[in-house]
Each structure stands twice: as structure tokens, then as C-alpha cells.
Coordinates of C-alpha atoms and ligand atoms in Angstrom, one line a residue:
M1 CA 17.4 18.8 8.9
M2 CA 15.9 15.3 8.5
K3 CA 12.1 15.1 8.5
V4 CA 10.1 12.1 9.8
T5 CA 8.9 11.6 6.2
D6 CA 12.5 11.0 5.1
A7 CA 12.8 7.8 7.2
G8 CA 12.7 4.6 5.1
F9 CA 9.8 3.0 7.0
V10 CA 7.6 6.1 6.5
K11 CA 8.4 6.2 2.8
E12 CA 7.4 2.6 2.4
F13 CA 4.2 3.2 4.4
I14 CA 3.3 6.1 2.1
R15 CA 4.1 4.0 -1.0
M16 CA 1.7 1.3 0.2
C17 CA -1.1 3.8 0.7
E18 CA -0.5 5.0 -2.9
D19 CA -0.6 1.4 -4.2
G20 CA -3.9 0.6 -2.4
N21 CA -5.4 3.9 -3.6
S22 CA -4.3 3.2 -7.2
L23 CA -6.3 -0.1 -7.1
G24 CA -9.5 1.7 -6.0
W25 CA -9.6 0.1 -2.6
H26 CA -9.8 3.4 -0.7
E27 CA -12.8 5.5 -1.7
R28 CA -13.1 8.6 0.4
N29 CA -11.6 7.7 3.8
G30 CA -12.1 3.9 3.3
G31 CA -9.4 1.6 4.7
N32 CA -6.5 2.1 7.2
L33 CA -3.0 0.9 7.7
S34 CA -0.7 0.5 10.7
Y35 CA 3.0 -0.5 11.2
R36 CA 4.7 -1.6 14.5
I37 CA 7.9 0.4 14.3
K38 CA 11.3 -1.2 15.2
S39 CA 13.2 0.4 18.0
S40 CA 16.1 1.2 15.7
E41 CA 13.7 3.1 13.4
I42 CA 12.3 5.0 16.4
S43 CA 15.7 6.2 17.5
S44 CA 16.3 7.6 14.0
V45 CA 13.3 10.0 14.3
S46 CA 12.5 10.4 18.0
D47 CA 14.3 13.8 18.2
L48 CA 11.5 15.2 16.1
F49 CA 8.7 14.0 18.4
S50 CA 6.4 16.2 20.5
Y51 CA 4.3 14.3 23.0
G52 CA 0.5 14.7 23.1
E53 CA -2.0 13.8 25.8
W54 CA -2.7 10.2 26.8
K55 CA -6.0 8.9 25.4
D56 CA -8.0 5.7 25.9
I57 CA -7.7 3.0 23.2
T58 CA -11.0 1.3 24.4
V59 CA -9.3 -2.1 24.4
S60 CA -6.4 -3.4 26.4
V61 CA -3.3 -4.7 24.6
P62 CA -0.6 -5.3 27.3
G63 CA 1.5 -7.3 24.8
L64 CA 2.1 -4.0 23.0
A65 CA 3.0 -1.8 26.0
N66 CA 5.4 1.1 25.1
E67 CA 5.4 0.2 21.4
Y68 CA 5.3 2.8 18.7
F69 CA 3.0 2.6 15.6
L70 CA 2.7 4.5 12.4
V71 CA -1.0 4.7 11.6
T72 CA -3.4 6.4 9.2
G73 CA -5.8 9.0 10.5
S74 CA -9.5 8.6 11.1
G75 CA -11.5 10.3 8.3
R76 CA -8.3 10.9 6.3
Y77 CA -8.1 9.9 2.6
F78 CA -5.4 7.5 1.3
K79 CA -5.1 9.7 -1.8
N80 CA -3.9 12.6 0.4
V81 CA -1.3 10.7 2.3
I82 CA 1.5 11.5 -0.2
L83 CA 0.3 15.1 -0.6
R84 CA -0.1 16.0 3.1
P85 CA 1.5 13.3 5.3
E86 CA 1.6 15.3 8.6
E87 CA -2.2 15.5 8.7
S88 CA -3.0 12.1 7.1
I89 CA -0.8 9.8 9.1
G90 CA 1.1 9.9 12.4
I91 CA 3.1 8.0 15.0
I92 CA 1.5 7.0 18.3
Q93 CA 3.1 5.5 21.4
L94 CA 1.3 3.1 23.8
D95 CA 1.6 3.5 27.6
N96 CA 3.3 0.9 29.8
K97 CA 0.0 -1.0 30.3
G98 CA -1.2 -1.0 26.7
D99 CA -4.4 0.8 27.7
K100 CA -3.7 4.3 26.3
Y101 CA -1.9 6.0 23.4
R102 CA -0.5 9.4 22.7
I103 CA 0.4 11.1 19.4
V104 CA 4.1 11.9 19.1
W105 CA 4.2 13.0 15.4
G106 CA 1.7 13.9 12.7
L107 CA -2.1 13.3 12.8
E108 CA -2.4 17.1 12.8
N109 CA -6.1 18.0 13.7
S110 CA -6.8 14.3 13.6
K111 CA -6.6 11.1 15.5
P112 CA -5.7 7.5 14.7
T113 CA -8.1 5.4 12.6
S114 CA -11.4 4.4 14.1
E115 CA -10.3 0.8 13.6
L116 CA -7.4 1.2 16.0
P117 CA -8.9 -1.4 18.4
T118 CA -8.9 -4.1 15.6
H119 CA -5.4 -3.0 14.4
L120 CA -3.9 -3.2 17.9
M121 CA -5.6 -6.5 18.8
N122 CA -4.4 -8.0 15.6
H123 CA -0.8 -6.7 16.2
E124 CA -0.8 -8.1 19.7
T125 CA -2.0 -11.5 18.5
K126 CA 0.4 -11.7 15.6
K127 CA 3.4 -10.4 17.6
I128 CA 2.9 -13.3 20.0
L129 CA 2.2 -16.0 17.4
T130 CA 5.0 -15.0 15.0
N131 CA 7.6 -14.2 17.6
G132 CA 7.6 -10.5 16.7
E133 CA 7.9 -11.1 13.0
H134 CA 4.6 -9.6 11.9
R135 CA 4.5 -5.8 11.9
V136 CA 1.9 -4.6 9.4
I137 CA -1.9 -4.7 9.6
Y138 CA -3.8 -3.5 6.6
H139 CA -7.6 -2.9 6.1
A140 CA -8.9 -2.2 2.6
H141 CA -12.3 -2.0 0.9
T142 CA -11.6 -4.6 -1.8
T143 CA -14.5 -4.5 -4.2
N144 CA -14.7 -8.1 -5.5
V145 CA -14.3 -9.8 -2.1
I146 CA -17.0 -7.5 -0.7
A147 CA -19.3 -8.5 -3.7
L148 CA -18.7 -12.2 -2.9
T149 CA -19.9 -11.8 0.7
F150 CA -23.4 -11.2 -0.7
V151 CA -23.5 -14.5 -2.7
L152 CA -21.3 -17.0 -0.9
P153 CA -22.0 -18.6 2.5
L154 CA -20.0 -16.7 5.2
K155 CA -17.8 -19.7 6.1
D156 CA -14.0 -19.9 6.3
E157 CA -14.1 -23.2 4.3
V158 CA -16.2 -21.8 1.4
F159 CA -14.2 -18.6 1.0
T160 CA -10.8 -20.3 1.3
H161 CA -11.8 -23.0 -1.2
K162 CA -13.2 -20.6 -3.7
L163 CA -10.3 -18.2 -3.6
W164 CA -7.8 -21.1 -3.8
E165 CA -9.7 -22.5 -6.8
M166 CA -9.7 -19.3 -8.8
A167 CA -5.9 -18.8 -9.0
T168 CA -3.3 -21.4 -8.7
E169 CA -0.9 -19.2 -6.7
C170 CA -3.5 -18.7 -3.9
P171 CA -3.0 -22.0 -2.0
V172 CA 0.8 -21.2 -2.1
V173 CA 0.4 -17.6 -1.0
F174 CA -2.1 -18.3 1.8
P175 CA -1.9 -22.0 2.6
D176 CA -3.5 -21.4 6.0
G177 CA -6.7 -20.1 4.3
V178 CA -8.9 -17.0 5.1
G179 CA -11.3 -16.3 7.9
V180 CA -14.7 -14.7 7.6
V181 CA -16.4 -12.4 10.1
E182 CA -20.1 -11.8 9.6
W183 CA -21.4 -8.2 9.3
M184 CA -20.8 -6.3 12.5
V185 CA -20.7 -2.6 13.5
P186 CA -17.2 -1.4 12.5
G187 CA -14.8 0.6 14.7
G188 CA -15.4 -1.0 18.0
R189 CA -14.4 -3.6 20.5
D190 CA -16.7 -6.4 19.4
I191 CA -15.5 -6.5 15.8
A192 CA -11.9 -6.3 17.1
L193 CA -12.5 -9.3 19.4
A194 CA -14.1 -11.3 16.5
T195 CA -11.3 -10.4 14.1
R196 CA -8.6 -11.3 16.7
E197 CA -10.1 -14.8 17.0
K198 CA -9.8 -15.3 13.3
M199 CA -6.2 -13.8 13.2
K200 CA -5.2 -16.6 15.5
E201 CA -5.6 -19.0 12.6
Y202 CA -5.3 -16.8 9.5
D203 CA -3.2 -13.9 8.1
L204 CA -6.3 -12.7 6.1
V205 CA -9.8 -12.0 7.4
V206 CA -12.8 -11.0 5.4
W207 CA -15.3 -8.6 6.9
A208 CA -18.7 -9.3 5.3
H209 CA -20.1 -6.5 3.2
H210 CA -17.1 -4.3 4.2
G211 CA -13.6 -5.4 3.2
M212 CA -10.6 -7.3 4.4
F213 CA -7.8 -7.2 7.0
A214 CA -4.3 -8.6 6.3
S215 CA -1.3 -9.2 8.5
G216 CA 2.3 -9.6 7.5
P217 CA 6.0 -9.1 8.4
D218 CA 6.5 -6.2 5.9
F219 CA 4.7 -3.9 3.6
D220 CA 5.2 -5.9 0.4
T221 CA 4.1 -9.2 1.8
T222 CA 1.0 -7.8 3.4
F223 CA 0.0 -5.8 0.4
G224 CA 0.8 -8.8 -1.8
L225 CA -1.5 -11.0 0.3
M226 CA -4.4 -8.6 0.0
H227 CA -3.8 -8.1 -3.7
T228 CA -3.6 -11.9 -4.5
A229 CA -6.9 -12.7 -2.7
E230 CA -8.7 -9.7 -4.3
K231 CA -7.5 -10.7 -7.7
S232 CA -8.8 -14.2 -7.2
A233 CA -12.1 -12.8 -6.1
E234 CA -12.2 -10.7 -9.2
I235 CA -11.8 -13.8 -11.3
L236 CA -14.6 -15.5 -9.4
V237 CA -16.9 -12.5 -9.9
K238 CA -16.2 -12.7 -13.7
V239 CA -16.7 -16.4 -13.9
L240 CA -20.1 -16.2 -12.0
S241 CA -21.1 -13.3 -14.3
M242 CA -20.4 -15.4 -17.4
R243 CA -22.2 -18.6 -16.5
S244 CA -23.4 -20.4 -13.3
E245 CA -21.7 -23.7 -14.1
M246 CA -17.9 -24.2 -14.6
L247 CA -16.8 -26.7 -17.3
Q248 CA -13.6 -27.5 -15.5
T249 CA -11.7 -26.4 -12.4
I250 CA -8.8 -27.2 -10.1
T251 CA -9.7 -30.5 -8.5
D252 CA -9.2 -31.8 -5.0
D253 CA -6.3 -34.0 -6.2
D254 CA -4.8 -31.0 -8.0
F255 CA -4.7 -29.1 -4.7
R256 CA -3.0 -32.1 -3.0
N257 CA -0.3 -32.3 -5.8
L258 CA 0.2 -28.5 -5.7
A259 CA 0.8 -28.7 -1.9
K260 CA 3.3 -31.5 -2.4
E261 CA 5.2 -29.7 -5.1
F262 CA 5.3 -26.3 -3.3
N263 CA 5.9 -27.9 0.2
V264 CA 2.9 -26.2 1.8
T265 CA 0.3 -27.8 4.1
L266 CA -3.3 -27.4 2.9
K267 CA -5.9 -28.5 5.5
E268 CA -8.3 -31.1 4.1
K269 CA -11.3 -29.1 5.5
F270 CA -10.6 -26.5 2.8
I271 CA -10.2 -29.0 0.0
G272 CA -13.1 -31.6 0.1
Ligands
13P1 P1 -11.1 5.5 9.3 O1 -11.2 6.7 8.4 O2 -11.5 5.9 10.8 O3 -9.8 4.8 9.2 O4 -12.3 4.5 8.9 C1 -12.3 4.0 7.6 C2 -12.8 2.6 7.5 O5 -12.5 1.9 6.6 C3 -13.6 2.1 8.7 O6 -13.8 0.7 8.6
ZN2 ZN1 -13.5 -0.1 6.5

């Protein structure tokens, strides 16, 4: 008999957990992942569901009413997802108002990630803004970006410019830039609201002294976005460790030429 873990979207989800873990972004239970499941994918596994009790989400996401999500569990370790999927991850369904959720598969002796409010608010915002295209929200404790939040001003313009400057592919991979949220208590409504505001403009949001959130249409694109930004941050950390002044860099006009060649729009506020 088919198992939920045999479904393609579940395999891809588990693979992404493995990839993030192998890069050292998920110490202990750090980080979380969610995927808004397509209705065709749900019908392939719904015979295997058993429906738990409705529970409060603590935020209201009416734009996601009745949707199903595959999510990581609160307190669960990414490194264990591949070993014990039924207790590390699970599928939840939202009610017809978008106020409550119930577990329909997995999350044995567990519950969805404590960052569920931020995940769902990001999903709701991106579903509207991308016409349903975005389906993946990923939170990782990316070491180098976190390190930079101690030494750079916590401004969208500064982080965007610095990350663009450190790797030529960055303005092409995230031409809209990155948002920055100052330090806030994680796991609640306030940080979810602040992150949602940034997600209206960006696909990538830095949480000062904590990590990043990425949004994308599929697992590869979302992981690739996180990976590209973190790699760029790693280069900046190395540059700053070697010497305080750079001898040469990518100039403002270089950015403008790059935008022309790759047909992306780079806002002037991130260049000058
Ligand atoms: P969870 O284990 O609840 O997903 O929390 C991990 C985390 O990274 C909180 O920001
Ligand atoms: Zn975290």
C-alpha cells in the first residue's frame, strides 16, 4: 500500500530538509519549512488521513481557508526528518475561516512549528501577490547572514546592496532585494505581522540575530534563494575578516549594466 512518504511532494520536502541540514543551518530544532499542497497532490494521499481536533492558529489567514500544508514539527530536528518522518513532519488542514488547523497526517506526539503564524501569513501574502504561484516558505538559521546582523545597519538598502555586491549572481537571483526585521521575540503574532509587511516587497527576509525566511514557487527555487544569499554573506564575512577596506568592488554602473544585460529591474535605492 502507498504511504504518504511515497508521494513526490513529500519526498522533495524531505530532500530539502536534508539539504539545509547538510549546510549546518539547522542546529538542534532550528529552522522550519512549510509547503502549500496542490489539490491534485492531496487527492493522491487523502485516503491515508485521520482527522485530529481543530486548534487555534493565533492569527487569521482567511486567504488560506481549507488549504492543506506539509510542515515541520515544533521542537523536531531537521536531521531526523528522513529517519522518522511521521514524527518530524506532518500535514495540516485549515478550517473554512482560516482561524484553526487540524493535523491529518504525521506530527506524531508533536504539533506544527512554533513559527506557524509567520509561515501562514507569508503564504497568504504570497498566494495573493503571485496569483497562487508561491507555495514554499522556508526558515533557516544561516550563520553568515546572522553574523552580519551584528555589524551592519539593519536596513533593507544596506543588506541588499552588500549581498548584491559580494556575488555577481545576487542581483539577478533576487533583483527585488531583501528585507530586514529587527530583533523580535520569535514564534508569535507580532513577528509574523512584521515579516508579512516585508514579504509584500521581497521574497527574502532577514531576522536580525536569528536567521532568514524565504518564499518561492517550488523547493529548488526557494532553497536556491536562501543558499545564494547565505553564500554571499559568507563572502562578506571573509572579506571583512581579511581587511576593513576593499581595493575594488562591483560599482554602481556595473550594477546598471548587469541589470540591462540580464533584463532585471534593480531599484536605484539599493544601488547608490
Ligand atoms: P520550531 O522547532 O518550533 O520550528 O522552532 C525552531 C525555530 O527556528 C524558531 O524560530
Ligand atoms: Zn528560528
